[in-house]
Structure formats: structure tokens, C-alpha cells
Amino acid sequence: MKLLKRSLILLLVIIGLLLYFVYPRFTIITGYAAKNMASGVFIADRSEVSIEENDNNIPFVKLAETDVDESGKKAFASLYGLITTEAVYRDGLGSVLVGDDFDPNKPMLKPNRNRITDTIPYPYGQAAPLDTVFPELDMNQLDKAIASAFANPEIQKTRTALVLYKGHLVAEKYVDGFSPDTRILGWSMAKSVLATCFGILEHQGKLDVDWPAPVTEWERDER
């Protein structure tokens, strides 16, 4: 009987230690799943099924169960009923993870964005790309290279592929559910583009990276 009690106590201690060290990682799993779902549904106008099968179908993240509240523009992700994480879509601000203190009725600042349209052919403008032939390009090899990017969807998970040559679009391909207008995550590409824009503005004297940000919450932040 004593041996059984000791075994049960040891088992409880092991379970407790596992929860202590593993539980914080649950927030990463559910947070990733909820944020991905909210962005995919409310920003990219994609279906829940498409996001589950293509975006959240990765190790550990696929363990999370997701749910979408269309009217409230929210997405939830839970893991074994132990933790639930919520992400909300905010018009003009995108999707973000929120905590228990989130107040949906609190007014939020919204950026005043102006979308400039022009008649310049892509990629320098919004108009249709010019149909140009380059004799030096081996289009058969180019088509094979594009196809190889989509050859193993379970591992590569390629959504789109475009090839620009001398300022012209010479090849492009999309998986089902995606088009030239579908918004997708830019990951580190977005950081590179943003850093380039900041560099251009600073070179033009319109921005100084040492300027303090006009954000009230950051006024006493020494960083």
C-alpha cells in the first residue's frame, strides 16, 4: 500500500513538473493558431478549412483546435481544454492576440491610409504587366523550376511564385485558393521592405531613426 502511495505521489510530481515546463509553450501553439486563423479569415478572405490544412498544419500547432466568430471578428484556439487564446481583427490595424483585459469597446487609433492607383505596368505600378518575350530565356527550364517549388506541398507549402526579369513578370503560379490579390504573410520579407523604406526616408531627410516615437505609453521607456 505504501509503495502504491509513493508511486502515485511520484506520478503527480512528474505531471506537475511537466505542466510547469510545458504549459508556457501551450500559449505559443494556441497563439500562433489563433492569430493565423484571424488574419487568414478576416484579412485574406480565406476559408477556415484552407487555413487549417495549409497554414496551421505544422508540428504542434496542428494540435490546437480553432474556432471563428464571424460577427465578432475573432478567432480562438485551444489545446486539450487547458488553455484558450483569442485573436481579434481590428479594421485598419490587422489581427492581434488579446488578453483578459482587452476591451472591444475602447476606441483605437486607425491609420489614415491612401491607396494610390496608377497606370504603370507591374511591377512598378498597378496596371497589368507587359507581355514581353526574351529570347535568351529558356522558358521550359523556367517552367520546371517554378513547378519544383510546388512539387512537395506537405513540406514546401509554397503559395505563390513569381519571377521578375529586367523589370518584367516572366512567370507566376498560385496554388488553389490564392491569386495575385490574396494577402499573405510576408515574414522577414516585410522587415526587409520596411527597413528599405526607412532608409530611403532617412536619406531624404524626412526621418531620423533617433527620433522618439510619439507614443504616450512609451514616454518613460528608456529604450
PDB file of C-alpha atoms in Angstrom:
ATOM      1  CA  MET A   1       0.000   0.000   0.000  1.00  0.00           C
ATOM      2  CA  LYS A   2       2.842   2.397   0.878  1.00  0.00           C
ATOM      3  CA  LEU A   3       4.525   1.590  -2.432  1.00  0.00           C
ATOM      4  CA  LEU A   4       1.323   2.456  -4.300  1.00  0.00           C
ATOM      5  CA  LYS A   5       1.004   5.793  -2.488  1.00  0.00           C
ATOM      6  CA  ARG A   6       4.608   6.660  -3.180  1.00  0.00           C
ATOM      7  CA  SER A   7       4.158   5.777  -6.830  1.00  0.00           C
ATOM      8  CA  LEU A   8       1.063   7.978  -7.077  1.00  0.00           C
ATOM      9  CA  ILE A   9       2.873  10.889  -5.396  1.00  0.00           C
ATOM     10  CA  LEU A  10       5.839  10.459  -7.734  1.00  0.00           C
ATOM     11  CA  LEU A  11       3.473  10.378 -10.725  1.00  0.00           C
ATOM     12  CA  LEU A  12       1.744  13.559  -9.585  1.00  0.00           C
ATOM     13  CA  VAL A  13       5.114  15.285  -9.110  1.00  0.00           C
ATOM     14  CA  ILE A  14       6.211  14.272 -12.610  1.00  0.00           C
ATOM     15  CA  ILE A  15       2.926  15.510 -14.102  1.00  0.00           C
ATOM     16  CA  GLY A  16       3.259  18.759 -12.176  1.00  0.00           C
ATOM     17  CA  LEU A  17       6.803  19.316 -13.413  1.00  0.00           C
ATOM     18  CA  LEU A  18       5.774  18.567 -16.997  1.00  0.00           C
ATOM     19  CA  LEU A  19       2.926  21.075 -16.805  1.00  0.00           C
ATOM     20  CA  TYR A  20       5.215  23.661 -15.208  1.00  0.00           C
ATOM     21  CA  PHE A  21       7.786  23.464 -18.008  1.00  0.00           C
ATOM     22  CA  VAL A  22       5.482  22.639 -20.939  1.00  0.00           C
ATOM     23  CA  TYR A  23       2.434  24.816 -20.188  1.00  0.00           C
ATOM     24  CA  PRO A  24       4.125  28.115 -21.239  1.00  0.00           C
ATOM     25  CA  ARG A  25       4.713  26.560 -24.662  1.00  0.00           C
ATOM     26  CA  PHE A  26       0.993  25.958 -24.997  1.00  0.00           C
ATOM     27  CA  THR A  27       0.499  29.728 -25.313  1.00  0.00           C
ATOM     28  CA  ILE A  28       2.860  29.747 -28.297  1.00  0.00           C
ATOM     29  CA  ILE A  29       0.918  26.973 -30.007  1.00  0.00           C
ATOM     30  CA  THR A  30      -2.529  28.455 -29.403  1.00  0.00           C
ATOM     31  CA  GLY A  31      -1.326  31.994 -30.046  1.00  0.00           C
ATOM     32  CA  TYR A  32       0.118  31.058 -33.432  1.00  0.00           C
ATOM     33  CA  ALA A  33      -3.020  29.143 -34.394  1.00  0.00           C
ATOM     34  CA  ALA A  34      -5.457  31.877 -33.318  1.00  0.00           C
ATOM     35  CA  LYS A  35      -3.503  34.743 -34.916  1.00  0.00           C
ATOM     36  CA  ASN A  36      -3.054  32.824 -38.165  1.00  0.00           C
ATOM     37  CA  MET A  37      -6.747  31.999 -38.313  1.00  0.00           C
ATOM     38  CA  ALA A  38      -7.871  35.578 -37.643  1.00  0.00           C
ATOM     39  CA  SER A  39      -5.505  37.040 -40.226  1.00  0.00           C
ATOM     40  CA  GLY A  40      -6.372  34.443 -42.844  1.00  0.00           C
ATOM     41  CA  VAL A  41     -10.145  34.755 -42.469  1.00  0.00           C
ATOM     42  CA  PHE A  42     -10.596  38.494 -41.895  1.00  0.00           C
ATOM     43  CA  ILE A  43      -7.679  39.932 -43.893  1.00  0.00           C
ATOM     44  CA  ALA A  44      -7.036  37.445 -46.700  1.00  0.00           C
ATOM     45  CA  ASP A  45     -10.696  36.356 -47.046  1.00  0.00           C
ATOM     46  CA  ARG A  46      -9.708  32.693 -46.953  1.00  0.00           C
ATOM     47  CA  SER A  47     -11.713  29.802 -45.572  1.00  0.00           C
ATOM     48  CA  GLU A  48     -11.143  28.203 -42.183  1.00  0.00           C
ATOM     49  CA  VAL A  49     -10.562  24.853 -43.889  1.00  0.00           C
ATOM     50  CA  SER A  50      -7.835  26.289 -46.122  1.00  0.00           C
ATOM     51  CA  ILE A  51      -6.005  27.794 -43.157  1.00  0.00           C
ATOM     52  CA  GLU A  52      -6.284  24.593 -41.125  1.00  0.00           C
ATOM     53  CA  GLU A  53      -4.949  22.488 -43.992  1.00  0.00           C
ATOM     54  CA  ASN A  54      -2.233  24.826 -45.246  1.00  0.00           C
ATOM     55  CA  ASP A  55      -1.141  27.252 -42.529  1.00  0.00           C
ATOM     56  CA  ASN A  56      -1.810  25.621 -39.170  1.00  0.00           C
ATOM     57  CA  ASN A  57      -0.997  22.114 -40.340  1.00  0.00           C
ATOM     58  CA  ILE A  58       2.527  22.154 -38.909  1.00  0.00           C
ATOM     59  CA  PRO A  59       4.077  20.263 -35.964  1.00  0.00           C
ATOM     60  CA  PHE A  60       2.488  21.075 -32.594  1.00  0.00           C
ATOM     61  CA  VAL A  61       0.365  23.941 -33.991  1.00  0.00           C
ATOM     62  CA  LYS A  62      -1.918  21.423 -35.675  1.00  0.00           C
ATOM     63  CA  LEU A  63      -2.772  20.063 -32.209  1.00  0.00           C
ATOM     64  CA  ALA A  64      -4.723  23.241 -31.441  1.00  0.00           C
ATOM     65  CA  GLU A  65      -8.450  23.370 -32.121  1.00  0.00           C
ATOM     66  CA  THR A  66      -9.637  26.642 -33.662  1.00  0.00           C
ATOM     67  CA  ASP A  67     -12.987  28.383 -33.841  1.00  0.00           C
ATOM     68  CA  VAL A  68     -14.059  31.587 -35.619  1.00  0.00           C
ATOM     69  CA  ASP A  69     -16.617  34.173 -34.522  1.00  0.00           C
ATOM     70  CA  GLU A  70     -17.573  35.875 -37.798  1.00  0.00           C
ATOM     71  CA  SER A  71     -19.821  38.523 -36.234  1.00  0.00           C
ATOM     72  CA  GLY A  72     -17.286  39.486 -33.592  1.00  0.00           C
ATOM     73  CA  LYS A  73     -14.335  39.155 -35.990  1.00  0.00           C
ATOM     74  CA  LYS A  74     -12.498  36.908 -33.556  1.00  0.00           C
ATOM     75  CA  ALA A  75     -10.630  33.601 -33.684  1.00  0.00           C
ATOM     76  CA  PHE A  76      -9.997  31.229 -30.794  1.00  0.00           C
ATOM     77  CA  ALA A  77      -7.529  28.379 -30.364  1.00  0.00           C
ATOM     78  CA  SER A  78      -7.483  25.850 -27.538  1.00  0.00           C
ATOM     79  CA  LEU A  79      -5.231  22.972 -26.604  1.00  0.00           C
ATOM     80  CA  TYR A  80      -6.692  19.955 -24.783  1.00  0.00           C
ATOM     81  CA  GLY A  81      -9.046  22.313 -22.939  1.00  0.00           C
ATOM     82  CA  LEU A  82      -6.124  23.546 -20.808  1.00  0.00           C
ATOM     83  CA  ILE A  83      -5.712  26.941 -22.436  1.00  0.00           C
ATOM     84  CA  THR A  84      -7.637  29.108 -24.870  1.00  0.00           C
ATOM     85  CA  THR A  85      -6.139  32.042 -26.760  1.00  0.00           C
ATOM     86  CA  GLU A  86      -8.087  34.772 -28.552  1.00  0.00           C
ATOM     87  CA  ALA A  87      -7.149  36.915 -31.554  1.00  0.00           C
ATOM     88  CA  VAL A  88      -9.255  39.812 -32.817  1.00  0.00           C
ATOM     89  CA  TYR A  89      -9.365  41.666 -36.118  1.00  0.00           C
ATOM     90  CA  ARG A  90      -9.297  45.465 -35.967  1.00  0.00           C
ATOM     91  CA  ASP A  91     -10.212  47.430 -39.064  1.00  0.00           C
ATOM     92  CA  GLY A  92      -7.111  49.083 -40.489  1.00  0.00           C
ATOM     93  CA  LEU A  93      -4.875  47.538 -37.838  1.00  0.00           C
ATOM     94  CA  GLY A  94      -4.931  43.839 -38.685  1.00  0.00           C
ATOM     95  CA  SER A  95      -5.272  40.950 -36.245  1.00  0.00           C
ATOM     96  CA  VAL A  96      -3.687  40.752 -32.815  1.00  0.00           C
ATOM     97  CA  LEU A  97      -3.683  38.458 -29.790  1.00  0.00           C
ATOM     98  CA  VAL A  98      -5.542  39.843 -26.776  1.00  0.00           C
ATOM     99  CA  GLY A  99      -5.687  39.042 -23.076  1.00  0.00           C
ATOM    100  CA  ASP A 100      -8.437  39.045 -20.470  1.00  0.00           C
ATOM    101  CA  ASP A 101      -8.115  42.822 -20.045  1.00  0.00           C
ATOM    102  CA  PHE A 102      -8.968  43.550 -23.689  1.00  0.00           C
ATOM    103  CA  ASP A 103     -11.878  45.993 -24.065  1.00  0.00           C
ATOM    104  CA  PRO A 104     -13.513  45.687 -27.511  1.00  0.00           C
ATOM    105  CA  ASN A 105     -15.458  48.907 -26.921  1.00  0.00           C
ATOM    106  CA  LYS A 106     -12.367  51.029 -26.333  1.00  0.00           C
ATOM    107  CA  PRO A 107     -11.711  53.291 -29.350  1.00  0.00           C
ATOM    108  CA  MET A 108      -8.471  52.606 -31.168  1.00  0.00           C
ATOM    109  CA  LEU A 109      -6.353  54.845 -33.353  1.00  0.00           C
ATOM    110  CA  LYS A 110      -6.681  53.907 -37.004  1.00  0.00           C
ATOM    111  CA  PRO A 111      -4.077  54.768 -39.656  1.00  0.00           C
ATOM    112  CA  ASN A 112      -5.246  57.063 -42.450  1.00  0.00           C
ATOM    113  CA  ARG A 113      -4.001  55.129 -45.458  1.00  0.00           C
ATOM    114  CA  ASN A 114      -4.385  56.283 -49.047  1.00  0.00           C
ATOM    115  CA  ARG A 115      -4.082  53.673 -51.759  1.00  0.00           C
ATOM    116  CA  ILE A 116      -2.537  55.269 -54.822  1.00  0.00           C
ATOM    117  CA  THR A 117      -3.561  53.825 -58.171  1.00  0.00           C
ATOM    118  CA  ASP A 118      -1.747  54.404 -61.423  1.00  0.00           C
ATOM    119  CA  THR A 119      -1.480  53.100 -64.977  1.00  0.00           C
ATOM    120  CA  ILE A 120       2.148  51.983 -64.785  1.00  0.00           C
ATOM    121  CA  PRO A 121       2.627  48.275 -65.656  1.00  0.00           C
ATOM    122  CA  TYR A 122       3.508  45.867 -62.865  1.00  0.00           C
ATOM    123  CA  PRO A 123       5.946  45.575 -61.065  1.00  0.00           C
ATOM    124  CA  TYR A 124       6.412  49.356 -60.948  1.00  0.00           C
ATOM    125  CA  GLY A 125       2.692  50.098 -60.798  1.00  0.00           C
ATOM    126  CA  GLN A 126      -0.755  48.560 -60.503  1.00  0.00           C
ATOM    127  CA  ALA A 127      -1.532  48.069 -64.201  1.00  0.00           C
ATOM    128  CA  ALA A 128      -1.286  44.705 -65.986  1.00  0.00           C
ATOM    129  CA  PRO A 129       2.276  43.564 -66.747  1.00  0.00           C
ATOM    130  CA  LEU A 130       3.587  43.992 -70.274  1.00  0.00           C
ATOM    131  CA  ASP A 131       3.685  40.872 -72.411  1.00  0.00           C
ATOM    132  CA  THR A 132       7.345  40.789 -73.423  1.00  0.00           C
ATOM    133  CA  VAL A 133       9.414  37.979 -74.965  1.00  0.00           C
ATOM    134  CA  PHE A 134      13.050  37.472 -74.015  1.00  0.00           C
ATOM    135  CA  PRO A 135      14.774  35.140 -76.499  1.00  0.00           C
ATOM    136  CA  GLU A 136      17.626  34.482 -74.072  1.00  0.00           C
ATOM    137  CA  LEU A 137      15.290  32.861 -71.528  1.00  0.00           C
ATOM    138  CA  ASP A 138      14.755  29.103 -71.577  1.00  0.00           C
ATOM    139  CA  MET A 139      11.058  29.061 -70.705  1.00  0.00           C
ATOM    140  CA  ASN A 140      10.958  25.256 -70.443  1.00  0.00           C
ATOM    141  CA  GLN A 141      13.605  25.305 -67.733  1.00  0.00           C
ATOM    142  CA  LEU A 142      11.875  28.219 -66.051  1.00  0.00           C
ATOM    143  CA  ASP A 143       8.561  26.335 -66.006  1.00  0.00           C
ATOM    144  CA  LYS A 144      10.312  23.308 -64.489  1.00  0.00           C
ATOM    145  CA  ALA A 145      11.875  25.486 -61.800  1.00  0.00           C
ATOM    146  CA  ILE A 146       8.503  27.016 -60.932  1.00  0.00           C
ATOM    147  CA  ALA A 147       6.865  23.582 -60.826  1.00  0.00           C
ATOM    148  CA  SER A 148       9.583  22.277 -58.484  1.00  0.00           C
ATOM    149  CA  ALA A 149       8.606  24.910 -55.914  1.00  0.00           C
ATOM    150  CA  PHE A 150       5.164  23.275 -55.695  1.00  0.00           C
ATOM    151  CA  ALA A 151       6.259  19.651 -56.096  1.00  0.00           C
ATOM    152  CA  ASN A 152       6.046  18.681 -52.421  1.00  0.00           C
ATOM    153  CA  PRO A 153       3.191  20.698 -50.862  1.00  0.00           C
ATOM    154  CA  GLU A 154       3.351  18.913 -47.480  1.00  0.00           C
ATOM    155  CA  ILE A 155       6.893  20.145 -46.910  1.00  0.00           C
ATOM    156  CA  GLN A 156       7.353  23.230 -49.099  1.00  0.00           C
ATOM    157  CA  LYS A 157       3.913  24.794 -48.518  1.00  0.00           C
ATOM    158  CA  THR A 158       4.519  27.196 -51.407  1.00  0.00           C
ATOM    159  CA  ARG A 159       1.604  29.557 -52.005  1.00  0.00           C
ATOM    160  CA  THR A 160       2.838  31.698 -54.862  1.00  0.00           C
ATOM    161  CA  ALA A 161       5.900  32.034 -57.052  1.00  0.00           C
ATOM    162  CA  LEU A 162       6.816  34.932 -59.320  1.00  0.00           C
ATOM    163  CA  VAL A 163       9.879  35.576 -61.452  1.00  0.00           C
ATOM    164  CA  LEU A 164      10.868  39.104 -62.499  1.00  0.00           C
ATOM    165  CA  TYR A 165      13.440  39.661 -65.231  1.00  0.00           C
ATOM    166  CA  LYS A 166      14.621  43.084 -66.393  1.00  0.00           C
ATOM    167  CA  GLY A 167      11.588  44.701 -64.813  1.00  0.00           C
ATOM    168  CA  HIS A 168       9.103  42.297 -66.380  1.00  0.00           C
ATOM    169  CA  LEU A 169       6.987  39.495 -64.946  1.00  0.00           C
ATOM    170  CA  VAL A 170       8.036  36.389 -66.883  1.00  0.00           C
ATOM    171  CA  ALA A 171       6.495  33.595 -64.792  1.00  0.00           C
ATOM    172  CA  GLU A 172       3.966  33.133 -61.989  1.00  0.00           C
ATOM    173  CA  LYS A 173       1.995  30.339 -60.336  1.00  0.00           C
ATOM    174  CA  TYR A 174      -0.525  30.082 -57.489  1.00  0.00           C
ATOM    175  CA  VAL A 175      -1.994  27.215 -55.506  1.00  0.00           C
ATOM    176  CA  ASP A 176      -5.764  26.792 -55.319  1.00  0.00           C
ATOM    177  CA  GLY A 177      -7.360  29.474 -53.182  1.00  0.00           C
ATOM    178  CA  PHE A 178      -4.663  32.055 -53.879  1.00  0.00           C
ATOM    179  CA  SER A 179      -4.470  34.771 -56.528  1.00  0.00           C
ATOM    180  CA  PRO A 180      -2.385  37.871 -57.276  1.00  0.00           C
ATOM    181  CA  ASP A 181      -4.669  39.803 -54.911  1.00  0.00           C
ATOM    182  CA  THR A 182      -4.533  37.385 -51.952  1.00  0.00           C
ATOM    183  CA  ARG A 183      -2.843  38.873 -48.901  1.00  0.00           C
ATOM    184  CA  ILE A 184      -0.283  36.543 -47.368  1.00  0.00           C
ATOM    185  CA  LEU A 185       2.255  36.775 -44.567  1.00  0.00           C
ATOM    186  CA  GLY A 186       5.460  38.471 -45.626  1.00  0.00           C
ATOM    187  CA  TRP A 187       7.581  37.204 -42.709  1.00  0.00           C
ATOM    188  CA  SER A 188      11.149  38.545 -42.994  1.00  0.00           C
ATOM    189  CA  MET A 189      10.456  39.952 -46.469  1.00  0.00           C
ATOM    190  CA  ALA A 190       8.215  42.551 -44.829  1.00  0.00           C
ATOM    191  CA  LYS A 191      11.044  43.532 -42.463  1.00  0.00           C
ATOM    192  CA  SER A 192      13.416  43.978 -45.398  1.00  0.00           C
ATOM    193  CA  VAL A 193      10.972  46.156 -47.344  1.00  0.00           C
ATOM    194  CA  LEU A 194      10.158  48.257 -44.257  1.00  0.00           C
ATOM    195  CA  ALA A 195      13.844  48.740 -43.434  1.00  0.00           C
ATOM    196  CA  THR A 196      14.478  49.840 -47.029  1.00  0.00           C
ATOM    197  CA  CYS A 197      11.630  52.376 -46.825  1.00  0.00           C
ATOM    198  CA  PHE A 198      13.022  53.753 -43.558  1.00  0.00           C
ATOM    199  CA  GLY A 199      16.472  54.020 -45.140  1.00  0.00           C
ATOM    200  CA  ILE A 200      15.106  55.948 -48.128  1.00  0.00           C
ATOM    201  CA  LEU A 201      13.177  58.363 -45.896  1.00  0.00           C
ATOM    202  CA  GLU A 202      16.223  58.983 -43.705  1.00  0.00           C
ATOM    203  CA  HIS A 203      18.404  59.561 -46.776  1.00  0.00           C
ATOM    204  CA  GLN A 204      15.846  62.119 -47.971  1.00  0.00           C
ATOM    205  CA  GLY A 205      15.979  63.859 -44.592  1.00  0.00           C
ATOM    206  CA  LYS A 206      12.335  63.083 -43.856  1.00  0.00           C
ATOM    207  CA  LEU A 207      13.078  60.749 -40.957  1.00  0.00           C
ATOM    208  CA  ASP A 208      15.677  60.295 -38.256  1.00  0.00           C
ATOM    209  CA  VAL A 209      15.883  56.862 -36.648  1.00  0.00           C
ATOM    210  CA  ASP A 210      16.894  58.537 -33.379  1.00  0.00           C
ATOM    211  CA  TRP A 211      13.641  60.494 -33.149  1.00  0.00           C
ATOM    212  CA  PRO A 212      11.474  59.398 -30.208  1.00  0.00           C
ATOM    213  CA  ALA A 213       8.199  57.762 -31.231  1.00  0.00           C
ATOM    214  CA  PRO A 214       5.125  59.910 -30.399  1.00  0.00           C
ATOM    215  CA  VAL A 215       3.506  57.139 -28.371  1.00  0.00           C
ATOM    216  CA  THR A 216       2.286  58.105 -24.906  1.00  0.00           C
ATOM    217  CA  GLU A 217       2.814  54.618 -23.474  1.00  0.00           C
ATOM    218  CA  TRP A 218       6.490  54.737 -24.479  1.00  0.00           C
ATOM    219  CA  GLU A 219       7.382  58.139 -22.987  1.00  0.00           C
ATOM    220  CA  ARG A 220       9.070  56.660 -19.910  1.00  0.00           C
ATOM    221  CA  ASP A 221      10.619  53.717 -21.738  1.00  0.00           C
ATOM    222  CA  GLU A 222      14.398  54.230 -21.692  1.00  0.00           C
ATOM    223  CA  ARG A 223      14.762  52.232 -24.903  1.00  0.00           C
TER     224      ARG A 223
END
